[in-house]
Amino acid sequence: MRRDLADIRLADRVFAPHYAAAVSRIVISPIGLRQAPEADSPVVAELPIGTAFEVLEFIAGRAWGRAPAFDLVGYVDTRALSWPTT
């Protein structure tokens, strides 16, 4: 959980200085969902291929967001996530 940023869908229940709309991605290689953006941060869950991930912020090769299947928030390496093709 972060105090500076929240999902816009929670605006009626959570106060935060900033809100973001989630960007849906799919995990394309197994990845640990971490508590903090650092690579050595504790892993709170292992996300298998095919897991949905709702990104709320991209920063420095990391994505912070929510894994709905696990009802957890955290950080993942962006290289483990799908990207839209046009």
XYZ file of C-alpha atoms in Angstrom:
86
model
C 0.000 0.000 0.000
C 1.146 3.495 -0.785
C -0.138 6.731 0.716
C 0.788 8.943 -2.254
C -1.064 7.109 -5.049
C -4.303 5.142 -5.256
C -6.442 3.493 -7.896
C -9.072 5.928 -9.202
C -11.690 3.210 -8.585
C -11.086 3.742 -4.847
C -11.515 7.537 -4.854
C -14.819 7.324 -2.965
C -13.217 5.196 -0.206
C -9.521 6.148 -0.041
C -7.933 9.570 0.224
C -4.662 10.013 -1.673
C -2.844 13.043 -3.107
C -2.895 11.388 -6.544
C -5.081 8.837 -8.309
C -4.311 6.766 -11.393
C -6.353 4.643 -13.773
C -5.089 1.076 -13.924
C -3.428 -0.166 -17.110
C -4.070 -3.875 -17.630
C -1.116 -6.117 -18.420
C -0.485 -9.872 -18.359
C 2.523 -11.561 -16.765
C 4.542 -13.135 -19.632
C 7.329 -14.633 -17.511
C 7.131 -15.728 -13.871
C 7.994 -12.859 -11.540
C 8.023 -12.049 -7.862
C 5.673 -9.334 -6.635
C 7.870 -7.244 -4.349
C 7.092 -4.945 -1.415
C 9.371 -2.184 -2.739
C 10.927 -1.314 -6.112
C 14.410 -2.560 -5.172
C 15.432 -5.909 -6.685
C 16.327 -7.287 -3.244
C 13.014 -6.268 -1.646
C 10.988 -9.097 -0.046
C 8.707 -11.046 -2.405
C 5.074 -11.134 -1.249
C 3.847 -13.495 -4.003
C 5.096 -15.333 -7.075
C 3.080 -14.362 -10.152
C 2.876 -17.126 -12.768
C 2.572 -16.625 -16.529
C -0.932 -15.507 -17.475
C -1.620 -13.598 -14.252
C -3.396 -10.268 -14.699
C -1.549 -7.228 -13.328
C -3.099 -3.763 -13.048
C -0.337 -1.151 -13.343
C -0.833 2.179 -11.580
C 2.692 3.554 -12.065
C 5.682 2.839 -14.311
C 9.030 4.054 -12.980
C 12.635 3.097 -13.783
C 11.928 -0.353 -15.207
C 9.459 -1.244 -12.475
C 5.689 -1.238 -12.369
C 3.673 -0.676 -9.204
C 0.184 -2.055 -9.151
C -2.217 -4.779 -8.147
C -2.395 -8.493 -8.822
C -6.193 -9.002 -8.560
C -6.003 -12.808 -8.334
C -3.896 -12.447 -5.187
C -5.534 -9.215 -3.938
C -2.041 -7.825 -3.364
C -0.181 -4.695 -4.452
C 3.512 -4.404 -5.133
C 6.260 -3.931 -7.672
C 7.313 -6.068 -10.646
C 9.964 -5.743 -13.319
C 8.294 -4.336 -16.449
C 10.102 -6.884 -18.651
C 7.817 -9.574 -17.164
C 4.666 -7.807 -18.417
C 2.905 -7.823 -21.778
C 2.865 -4.664 -23.880
C 0.176 -3.709 -26.387
C 0.966 -4.199 -30.023
C -0.410 -1.857 -32.672
